[in-house]
Amino acid sequence: MAKAEVVIVLSLLLVTTVVDGLGGRMRINDVKNNKEVQELGRFSVEEYNRRSQGRLRFSLANGGPSTALVFSQVVGAEKQVVAGIKYYLKIKAMQGGVTKTFESVVLVKPWVQSKDLLNFSPSTH
């Protein structure tokens, strides 16, 4: 009877460990040489600029500075399996001649060939 209880407890621990790994974020190594990650970073910046285009025109028309970003590189990345793959990127980009760090979240659904920028904001770290 004691052996059966030990086996059940060990089985439950194994299942809990495996389930905890599902859906969690996983760090992506060597992001500087990862073409897919770098392309997602470029996509993030271009999509941010596209969505901000109305604000850019208003700023320039009123003599304000251009706030368009120029992609430099992704410097950190994690991914999470959801209904697709969610990428959490830390991106370096130039804005007005100054290098700044931004964070973006991109959802990729390869089976329907879609990418969606879910969030793009200045980095808090």
mmCIF file of N, CA and C in Angstrom:
data_model
loop_
_atom_site.group_PDB
_atom_site.id
_atom_site.type_symbol
_atom_site.label_atom_id
_atom_site.label_comp_id
_atom_site.label_asym_id
_atom_site.label_seq_id
_atom_site.Cartn_x
_atom_site.Cartn_y
_atom_site.Cartn_z
ATOM 1 N N MET A 1 0.813 -1.181 0.000
ATOM 2 C CA MET A 1 0.000 0.000 0.000
ATOM 3 C C MET A 1 0.868 1.261 0.000
ATOM 4 N N ALA A 2 1.936 1.303 0.752
ATOM 5 C CA ALA A 2 2.818 2.461 0.816
ATOM 6 C C ALA A 2 3.477 2.707 -0.531
ATOM 7 N N LYS A 3 3.841 1.615 -1.255
ATOM 8 C CA LYS A 3 4.452 1.773 -2.579
ATOM 9 C C LYS A 3 3.483 2.458 -3.533
ATOM 10 N N ALA A 4 2.223 2.085 -3.494
ATOM 11 C CA ALA A 4 1.217 2.668 -4.387
ATOM 12 C C ALA A 4 1.063 4.160 -4.106
ATOM 13 N N GLU A 5 1.065 4.540 -2.820
ATOM 14 C CA GLU A 5 0.938 5.949 -2.468
ATOM 15 C C GLU A 5 2.143 6.755 -2.949
ATOM 16 N N VAL A 6 3.334 6.192 -2.827
ATOM 17 C CA VAL A 6 4.544 6.860 -3.286
ATOM 18 C C VAL A 6 4.491 7.045 -4.802
ATOM 19 N N VAL A 7 4.067 6.029 -5.530
ATOM 20 C CA VAL A 7 3.967 6.105 -6.986
ATOM 21 C C VAL A 7 2.959 7.183 -7.396
ATOM 22 N N ILE A 8 1.827 7.243 -6.702
ATOM 23 C CA ILE A 8 0.807 8.249 -7.021
ATOM 24 C C ILE A 8 1.343 9.655 -6.763
ATOM 25 N N VAL A 9 1.998 9.858 -5.635
ATOM 26 C CA VAL A 9 2.544 11.170 -5.301
ATOM 27 C C VAL A 9 3.604 11.585 -6.324
ATOM 28 N N LEU A 10 4.500 10.674 -6.684
ATOM 29 C CA LEU A 10 5.535 10.985 -7.675
ATOM 30 C C LEU A 10 4.908 11.284 -9.029
ATOM 31 N N SER A 11 3.880 10.544 -9.407
ATOM 32 C CA SER A 11 3.188 10.789 -10.676
ATOM 33 C C SER A 11 2.556 12.169 -10.702
ATOM 34 N N LEU A 12 1.927 12.548 -9.601
ATOM 35 C CA LEU A 12 1.313 13.870 -9.521
ATOM 36 C C LEU A 12 2.357 14.980 -9.598
ATOM 37 N N LEU A 13 3.496 14.792 -8.968
ATOM 38 C CA LEU A 13 4.569 15.779 -9.042
ATOM 39 C C LEU A 13 5.080 15.923 -10.470
ATOM 40 N N LEU A 14 5.211 14.817 -11.175
ATOM 41 C CA LEU A 14 5.680 14.835 -12.564
ATOM 42 C C LEU A 14 4.679 15.568 -13.450
ATOM 43 N N VAL A 15 3.403 15.258 -13.303
ATOM 44 C CA VAL A 15 2.363 15.906 -14.098
ATOM 45 C C VAL A 15 2.341 17.406 -13.806
ATOM 46 N N THR A 16 2.443 17.806 -12.564
ATOM 47 C CA THR A 16 2.440 19.213 -12.192
ATOM 48 C C THR A 16 3.627 19.931 -12.819
ATOM 49 N N THR A 17 4.786 19.317 -12.805
ATOM 50 C CA THR A 17 5.981 19.910 -13.390
ATOM 51 C C THR A 17 5.814 20.096 -14.890
ATOM 52 N N VAL A 18 5.300 19.103 -15.581
ATOM 53 C CA VAL A 18 5.106 19.186 -17.024
ATOM 54 C C VAL A 18 4.077 20.250 -17.365
ATOM 55 N N VAL A 19 2.952 20.306 -16.668
ATOM 56 C CA VAL A 19 1.898 21.280 -16.937
ATOM 57 C C VAL A 19 2.385 22.693 -16.673
ATOM 58 N N ASP A 20 3.193 22.897 -15.630
ATOM 59 C CA ASP A 20 3.712 24.230 -15.339
ATOM 60 C C ASP A 20 4.556 24.754 -16.496
ATOM 61 N N GLY A 21 5.224 23.881 -17.246
ATOM 62 C CA GLY A 21 6.040 24.292 -18.379
ATOM 63 C C GLY A 21 5.215 24.694 -19.582
ATOM 64 N N LEU A 22 3.979 24.238 -19.682
ATOM 65 C CA LEU A 22 3.126 24.579 -20.806
ATOM 66 C C LEU A 22 2.571 25.979 -20.637
ATOM 67 N N GLY A 23 2.594 26.756 -21.693
ATOM 68 C CA GLY A 23 2.016 28.088 -21.653
ATOM 69 C C GLY A 23 2.890 29.134 -20.989
ATOM 70 N N GLY A 24 4.002 28.734 -20.407
ATOM 71 C CA GLY A 24 4.902 29.697 -19.778
ATOM 72 C C GLY A 24 5.837 30.318 -20.802
ATOM 73 N N ARG A 25 6.419 31.432 -20.447
ATOM 74 C CA ARG A 25 7.390 32.092 -21.332
ATOM 75 C C ARG A 25 8.707 31.345 -21.325
ATOM 76 N N MET A 26 9.305 31.269 -22.506
ATOM 77 C CA MET A 26 10.623 30.641 -22.657
ATOM 78 C C MET A 26 11.572 31.656 -23.291
ATOM 79 N N ARG A 27 12.736 31.808 -22.690
ATOM 80 C CA ARG A 27 13.741 32.738 -23.222
ATOM 81 C C ARG A 27 14.276 32.215 -24.548
ATOM 82 N N ILE A 28 14.487 33.108 -25.491
ATOM 83 C CA ILE A 28 15.079 32.763 -26.784
ATOM 84 C C ILE A 28 16.544 33.160 -26.720
ATOM 85 N N ASN A 29 17.423 32.205 -26.973
ATOM 86 C CA ASN A 29 18.860 32.456 -26.927
ATOM 87 C C ASN A 29 19.364 33.035 -28.248
ATOM 88 N N ASP A 30 20.471 33.744 -28.201
ATOM 89 C CA ASP A 30 21.178 34.268 -29.369
ATOM 90 C C ASP A 30 20.260 35.065 -30.293
ATOM 91 N N VAL A 31 19.503 36.004 -29.723
ATOM 92 C CA VAL A 31 18.533 36.769 -30.520
ATOM 93 C C VAL A 31 19.193 37.615 -31.602
ATOM 94 N N LYS A 32 20.420 38.053 -31.376
ATOM 95 C CA LYS A 32 21.076 38.904 -32.368
ATOM 96 C C LYS A 32 21.302 38.170 -33.686
ATOM 97 N N ASN A 33 21.445 36.845 -33.643
ATOM 98 C CA ASN A 33 21.655 36.053 -34.858
ATOM 99 C C ASN A 33 20.403 35.306 -35.309
ATOM 100 N N ASN A 34 19.292 35.516 -34.631
ATOM 101 C CA ASN A 34 18.045 34.833 -34.955
ATOM 102 C C ASN A 34 17.261 35.697 -35.953
ATOM 103 N N LYS A 35 17.253 35.281 -37.225
ATOM 104 C CA LYS A 35 16.628 36.080 -38.284
ATOM 105 C C LYS A 35 15.134 36.277 -38.047
ATOM 106 N N GLU A 36 14.439 35.241 -37.590
ATOM 107 C CA GLU A 36 12.997 35.350 -37.354
ATOM 108 C C GLU A 36 12.702 36.402 -36.296
ATOM 109 N N VAL A 37 13.451 36.384 -35.208
ATOM 110 C CA VAL A 37 13.243 37.337 -34.116
ATOM 111 C C VAL A 37 13.571 38.762 -34.588
ATOM 112 N N GLN A 38 14.658 38.925 -35.327
ATOM 113 C CA GLN A 38 15.021 40.250 -35.831
ATOM 114 C C GLN A 38 13.958 40.778 -36.798
ATOM 115 N N GLU A 39 13.402 39.890 -37.635
ATOM 116 C CA GLU A 39 12.334 40.300 -38.554
ATOM 117 C C GLU A 39 11.079 40.705 -37.789
ATOM 118 N N LEU A 40 10.765 39.999 -36.696
ATOM 119 C CA LEU A 40 9.609 40.376 -35.874
ATOM 120 C C LEU A 40 9.834 41.732 -35.202
ATOM 121 N N GLY A 41 11.068 42.021 -34.820
ATOM 122 C CA GLY A 41 11.386 43.335 -34.252
ATOM 123 C C GLY A 41 11.202 44.444 -35.279
ATOM 124 N N ARG A 42 11.688 44.192 -36.486
ATOM 125 C CA ARG A 42 11.520 45.175 -37.568
ATOM 126 C C ARG A 42 10.026 45.382 -37.859
ATOM 127 N N PHE A 43 9.266 44.277 -37.915
ATOM 128 C CA PHE A 43 7.822 44.348 -38.123
ATOM 129 C C PHE A 43 7.173 45.202 -37.030
ATOM 130 N N SER A 44 7.579 45.002 -35.777
ATOM 131 C CA SER A 44 7.007 45.742 -34.652
ATOM 132 C C SER A 44 7.188 47.248 -34.829
ATOM 133 N N VAL A 45 8.397 47.661 -35.190
ATOM 134 C CA VAL A 45 8.686 49.083 -35.364
ATOM 135 C C VAL A 45 7.915 49.642 -36.556
ATOM 136 N N GLU A 46 7.915 48.918 -37.674
ATOM 137 C CA GLU A 46 7.192 49.388 -38.864
ATOM 138 C C GLU A 46 5.693 49.495 -38.594
ATOM 139 N N GLU A 47 5.141 48.521 -37.884
ATOM 140 C CA GLU A 47 3.711 48.541 -37.567
ATOM 141 C C GLU A 47 3.397 49.681 -36.601
ATOM 142 N N TYR A 48 4.263 49.917 -35.630
ATOM 143 C CA TYR A 48 4.086 51.047 -34.710
ATOM 144 C C TYR A 48 4.071 52.358 -35.504
ATOM 145 N N ASN A 49 5.043 52.512 -36.410
ATOM 146 C CA ASN A 49 5.101 53.733 -37.226
ATOM 147 C C ASN A 49 3.847 53.873 -38.091
ATOM 148 N N ARG A 50 3.379 52.781 -38.677
ATOM 149 C CA ARG A 50 2.186 52.824 -39.519
ATOM 150 C C ARG A 50 0.968 53.274 -38.707
ATOM 151 N N ARG A 51 0.810 52.688 -37.526
ATOM 152 C CA ARG A 51 -0.333 53.033 -36.670
ATOM 153 C C ARG A 51 -0.236 54.459 -36.139
ATOM 154 N N SER A 52 0.973 54.981 -36.026
ATOM 155 C CA SER A 52 1.188 56.326 -35.490
ATOM 156 C C SER A 52 1.220 57.376 -36.588
ATOM 157 N N GLN A 53 1.022 56.991 -37.820
ATOM 158 C CA GLN A 53 1.202 57.892 -38.962
ATOM 159 C C GLN A 53 0.390 59.178 -38.840
ATOM 160 N N GLY A 54 -0.858 59.120 -38.413
ATOM 161 C CA GLY A 54 -1.669 60.321 -38.245
ATOM 162 C C GLY A 54 -1.060 61.288 -37.240
ATOM 163 N N ARG A 55 -0.558 60.756 -36.142
ATOM 164 C CA ARG A 55 0.087 61.606 -35.133
ATOM 165 C C ARG A 55 1.372 62.214 -35.674
ATOM 166 N N LEU A 56 2.112 61.439 -36.507
ATOM 167 C CA LEU A 56 3.354 61.953 -37.089
ATOM 168 C C LEU A 56 3.068 63.134 -38.012
ATOM 169 N N ARG A 57 2.045 62.995 -38.868
ATOM 170 C CA ARG A 57 1.705 64.081 -39.798
ATOM 171 C C ARG A 57 1.313 65.341 -39.026
ATOM 172 N N PHE A 58 0.525 65.182 -37.969
ATOM 173 C CA PHE A 58 0.096 66.316 -37.165
ATOM 174 C C PHE A 58 1.301 67.014 -36.524
ATOM 175 N N SER A 59 2.216 66.227 -35.990
ATOM 176 C CA SER A 59 3.404 66.778 -35.329
ATOM 177 C C SER A 59 4.261 67.550 -36.317
ATOM 178 N N LEU A 60 4.500 66.971 -37.499
ATOM 179 C CA LEU A 60 5.330 67.633 -38.506
ATOM 180 C C LEU A 60 4.651 68.892 -39.042
ATOM 181 N N ALA A 61 3.328 68.833 -39.253
ATOM 182 C CA ALA A 61 2.591 69.980 -39.775
ATOM 183 C C ALA A 61 2.623 71.146 -38.797
ATOM 184 N N ASN A 62 2.750 70.869 -37.528
ATOM 185 C CA ASN A 62 2.795 71.916 -36.508
ATOM 186 C C ASN A 62 4.215 72.267 -36.083
ATOM 187 N N GLY A 63 5.187 71.865 -36.910
ATOM 188 C CA GLY A 63 6.581 72.213 -36.641
ATOM 189 C C GLY A 63 7.251 71.351 -35.593
ATOM 190 N N GLY A 64 6.580 70.275 -35.183
ATOM 191 C CA GLY A 64 7.148 69.388 -34.177
ATOM 192 C C GLY A 64 8.164 68.428 -34.778
ATOM 193 N N PRO A 65 8.908 67.748 -33.947
ATOM 194 C CA PRO A 65 9.909 66.801 -34.431
ATOM 195 C C PRO A 65 9.254 65.513 -34.943
ATOM 196 N N SER A 66 9.955 64.836 -35.834
ATOM 197 C CA SER A 66 9.484 63.535 -36.309
ATOM 198 C C SER A 66 9.655 62.521 -35.184
ATOM 199 N N THR A 67 8.607 61.772 -34.908
ATOM 200 C CA THR A 67 8.706 60.770 -33.858
ATOM 201 C C THR A 67 8.799 59.364 -34.441
ATOM 202 N N ALA A 68 8.989 59.262 -35.767
ATOM 203 C CA ALA A 68 9.110 57.949 -36.392
ATOM 204 C C ALA A 68 10.323 57.224 -35.821
ATOM 205 N N LEU A 69 10.168 55.932 -35.634
ATOM 206 C CA LEU A 69 11.253 55.108 -35.113
ATOM 207 C C LEU A 69 11.994 54.430 -36.260
ATOM 208 N N VAL A 70 13.287 54.210 -36.059
ATOM 209 C CA VAL A 70 14.104 53.468 -37.012
ATOM 210 C C VAL A 70 14.653 52.246 -36.281
ATOM 211 N N PHE A 71 14.290 51.065 -36.765
ATOM 212 C CA PHE A 71 14.696 49.813 -36.127
ATOM 213 C C PHE A 71 16.207 49.671 -36.108
ATOM 214 N N SER A 72 16.754 49.245 -34.961
ATOM 215 C CA SER A 72 18.180 48.914 -34.845
ATOM 216 C C SER A 72 18.337 47.407 -34.707
ATOM 217 N N GLN A 73 17.854 46.841 -33.578
ATOM 218 C CA GLN A 73 17.958 45.394 -33.372
ATOM 219 C C GLN A 73 17.130 44.948 -32.179
ATOM 220 N N VAL A 74 16.809 43.657 -32.171
ATOM 221 C CA VAL A 74 16.185 43.043 -31.005
ATOM 222 C C VAL A 74 17.324 42.620 -30.080
ATOM 223 N N VAL A 75 17.225 42.962 -28.804
ATOM 224 C CA VAL A 75 18.291 42.639 -27.856
ATOM 225 C C VAL A 75 17.863 41.611 -26.807
ATOM 226 N N GLY A 76 16.589 41.259 -26.790
ATOM 227 C CA GLY A 76 16.094 40.248 -25.858
ATOM 228 C C GLY A 76 14.759 39.732 -26.356
ATOM 229 N N ALA A 77 14.494 38.444 -26.108
ATOM 230 C CA ALA A 77 13.222 37.891 -26.589
ATOM 231 C C ALA A 77 12.822 36.670 -25.770
ATOM 232 N N GLU A 78 11.506 36.529 -25.631
ATOM 233 C CA GLU A 78 10.898 35.350 -25.027
ATOM 234 C C GLU A 78 9.725 34.964 -25.911
ATOM 235 N N LYS A 79 9.332 33.686 -25.815
ATOM 236 C CA LYS A 79 8.143 33.270 -26.550
ATOM 237 C C LYS A 79 7.257 32.433 -25.651
ATOM 238 N N GLN A 80 5.978 32.418 -25.998
ATOM 239 C CA GLN A 80 4.981 31.703 -25.209
ATOM 240 C C GLN A 80 3.993 31.069 -26.180
ATOM 241 N N VAL A 81 3.738 29.783 -25.987
ATOM 242 C CA VAL A 81 2.776 29.090 -26.831
ATOM 243 C C VAL A 81 1.377 29.372 -26.288
ATOM 244 N N VAL A 82 0.555 29.988 -27.125
ATOM 245 C CA VAL A 82 -0.844 30.268 -26.798
ATOM 246 C C VAL A 82 -1.643 29.747 -27.994
ATOM 247 N N ALA A 83 -2.631 30.462 -28.459
ATOM 248 C CA ALA A 83 -3.317 30.098 -29.707
ATOM 249 C C ALA A 83 -2.466 30.673 -30.834
ATOM 250 N N GLY A 84 -1.259 30.184 -30.937
ATOM 251 C CA GLY A 84 -0.209 30.696 -31.804
ATOM 252 C C GLY A 84 1.039 30.818 -30.955
ATOM 253 N N ILE A 85 1.941 31.675 -31.375
ATOM 254 C CA ILE A 85 3.150 31.924 -30.583
ATOM 255 C C ILE A 85 3.221 33.410 -30.299
ATOM 256 N N LYS A 86 3.277 33.751 -29.023
ATOM 257 C CA LYS A 86 3.360 35.144 -28.602
ATOM 258 C C LYS A 86 4.835 35.434 -28.314
ATOM 259 N N TYR A 87 5.366 36.448 -28.986
ATOM 260 C CA TYR A 87 6.758 36.850 -28.800
ATOM 261 C C TYR A 87 6.803 38.138 -27.982
ATOM 262 N N TYR A 88 7.643 38.145 -26.964
ATOM 263 C CA TYR A 88 7.888 39.313 -26.128
ATOM 264 C C TYR A 88 9.283 39.803 -26.489
ATOM 265 N N LEU A 89 9.368 40.973 -27.112
ATOM 266 C CA LEU A 89 10.639 41.459 -27.637
ATOM 267 C C LEU A 89 11.097 42.726 -26.940
ATOM 268 N N LYS A 90 12.396 42.841 -26.733
ATOM 269 C CA LYS A 90 13.026 44.076 -26.268
ATOM 270 C C LYS A 90 13.818 44.601 -27.470
ATOM 271 N N ILE A 91 13.443 45.792 -27.922
ATOM 272 C CA ILE A 91 13.933 46.324 -29.188
ATOM 273 C C ILE A 91 14.684 47.636 -28.975
ATOM 274 N N LYS A 92 15.819 47.780 -29.665
ATOM 275 C CA LYS A 92 16.530 49.055 -29.720
ATOM 276 C C LYS A 92 16.119 49.727 -31.026
ATOM 277 N N ALA A 93 15.751 51.017 -30.932
ATOM 278 C CA ALA A 93 15.370 51.784 -32.108
ATOM 279 C C ALA A 93 15.819 53.231 -31.916
ATOM 280 N N MET A 94 16.022 53.912 -33.031
ATOM 281 C CA MET A 94 16.411 55.318 -32.999
ATOM 282 C C MET A 94 15.152 56.175 -33.117
ATOM 283 N N GLN A 95 15.100 57.222 -32.300
ATOM 284 C CA GLN A 95 14.004 58.182 -32.387
ATOM 285 C C GLN A 95 14.608 59.571 -32.246
ATOM 286 N N GLY A 96 14.532 60.346 -33.314
ATOM 287 C CA GLY A 96 15.118 61.688 -33.283
ATOM 288 C C GLY A 96 16.613 61.665 -33.039
ATOM 289 N N GLY A 97 17.294 60.646 -33.546
ATOM 290 C CA GLY A 97 18.744 60.537 -33.392
ATOM 291 C C GLY A 97 19.203 59.941 -32.071
ATOM 292 N N VAL A 98 18.262 59.538 -31.234
ATOM 293 C CA VAL A 98 18.595 58.970 -29.928
ATOM 294 C C VAL A 98 18.172 57.495 -29.899
ATOM 295 N N THR A 99 19.073 56.626 -29.421
ATOM 296 C CA THR A 99 18.731 55.213 -29.288
ATOM 297 C C THR A 99 17.900 55.019 -28.033
ATOM 298 N N LYS A 100 16.760 54.354 -28.210
ATOM 299 C CA LYS A 100 15.859 54.077 -27.100
ATOM 300 C C LYS A 100 15.504 52.597 -27.109
ATOM 301 N N THR A 101 15.018 52.115 -25.971
ATOM 302 C CA THR A 101 14.611 50.722 -25.846
ATOM 303 C C THR A 101 13.098 50.656 -25.712
ATOM 304 N N PHE A 102 12.509 49.718 -26.464
ATOM 305 C CA PHE A 102 11.068 49.518 -26.456
ATOM 306 C C PHE A 102 10.765 48.047 -26.215
ATOM 307 N N GLU A 103 9.560 47.787 -25.772
ATOM 308 C CA GLU A 103 9.092 46.416 -25.597
ATOM 309 C C GLU A 103 7.872 46.221 -26.475
ATOM 310 N N SER A 104 7.825 45.062 -27.142
ATOM 311 C CA SER A 104 6.666 44.769 -27.978
ATOM 312 C C SER A 104 6.204 43.338 -27.736
ATOM 313 N N VAL A 105 4.940 43.112 -28.057
ATOM 314 C CA VAL A 105 4.369 41.776 -28.008
ATOM 315 C C VAL A 105 3.742 41.525 -29.375
ATOM 316 N N VAL A 106 4.155 40.431 -30.018
ATOM 317 C CA VAL A 106 3.652 40.074 -31.340
ATOM 318 C C VAL A 106 3.078 38.671 -31.263
ATOM 319 N N LEU A 107 1.864 38.507 -31.795
ATOM 320 C CA LEU A 107 1.239 37.190 -31.866
ATOM 321 C C LEU A 107 1.365 36.680 -33.290
ATOM 322 N N VAL A 108 1.992 35.510 -33.437
ATOM 323 C CA VAL A 108 2.188 34.898 -34.750
ATOM 324 C C VAL A 108 1.356 33.629 -34.818
ATOM 325 N N LYS A 109 0.582 33.511 -35.890
ATOM 326 C CA LYS A 109 -0.194 32.299 -36.172
ATOM 327 C C LYS A 109 0.272 31.776 -37.524
ATOM 328 N N PRO A 110 1.291 30.902 -37.512
ATOM 329 C CA PRO A 110 1.899 30.469 -38.771
ATOM 330 C C PRO A 110 0.944 29.730 -39.708
ATOM 331 N N TRP A 111 -0.029 29.029 -39.164
ATOM 332 C CA TRP A 111 -0.920 28.240 -40.006
ATOM 333 C C TRP A 111 -1.848 29.114 -40.846
ATOM 334 N N VAL A 112 -2.036 30.389 -40.474
ATOM 335 C CA VAL A 112 -2.825 31.318 -41.284
ATOM 336 C C VAL A 112 -1.952 32.483 -41.764
ATOM 337 N N GLN A 113 -0.651 32.353 -41.596
ATOM 338 C CA GLN A 113 0.334 33.353 -42.016
ATOM 339 C C GLN A 113 -0.027 34.754 -41.522
ATOM 340 N N SER A 114 -0.276 34.868 -40.209
ATOM 341 C CA SER A 114 -0.623 36.184 -39.666
ATOM 342 C C SER A 114 0.327 36.585 -38.543
ATOM 343 N N LYS A 115 0.536 37.902 -38.467
ATOM 344 C CA LYS A 115 1.307 38.526 -37.387
ATOM 345 C C LYS A 115 0.485 39.711 -36.912
ATOM 346 N N ASP A 116 0.404 39.869 -35.605
ATOM 347 C CA ASP A 116 -0.357 40.981 -35.061
ATOM 348 C C ASP A 116 0.431 41.619 -33.925
ATOM 349 N N LEU A 117 0.654 42.917 -34.025
ATOM 350 C CA LEU A 117 1.324 43.660 -32.960
ATOM 351 C C LEU A 117 0.305 43.940 -31.873
ATOM 352 N N LEU A 118 0.481 43.306 -30.709
ATOM 353 C CA LEU A 118 -0.462 43.455 -29.601
ATOM 354 C C LEU A 118 -0.118 44.623 -28.694
ATOM 355 N N ASN A 119 1.179 44.920 -28.564
ATOM 356 C CA ASN A 119 1.606 45.993 -27.676
ATOM 357 C C ASN A 119 2.967 46.517 -28.135
ATOM 358 N N PHE A 120 3.160 47.823 -27.984
ATOM 359 C CA PHE A 120 4.447 48.448 -28.276
ATOM 360 C C PHE A 120 4.571 49.660 -27.372
ATOM 361 N N SER A 121 5.594 49.668 -26.532
ATOM 362 C CA SER A 121 5.731 50.770 -25.577
ATOM 363 C C SER A 121 7.198 50.936 -25.174
ATOM 364 N N PRO A 122 7.539 52.114 -24.639
ATOM 365 C CA PRO A 122 8.886 52.306 -24.115
ATOM 366 C C PRO A 122 9.182 51.283 -23.019
ATOM 367 N N SER A 123 10.417 50.835 -22.973
ATOM 368 C CA SER A 123 10.812 49.840 -21.978
ATOM 369 C C SER A 123 10.855 50.459 -20.592
ATOM 370 N N THR A 124 10.398 49.678 -19.628
ATOM 371 C CA THR A 124 10.454 50.135 -18.243
ATOM 372 C C THR A 124 11.671 49.583 -17.522
ATOM 373 N N HIS A 125 12.456 48.768 -18.196
ATOM 374 C CA HIS A 125 13.645 48.156 -17.568
ATOM 375 C C HIS A 125 14.903 48.663 -18.210
#
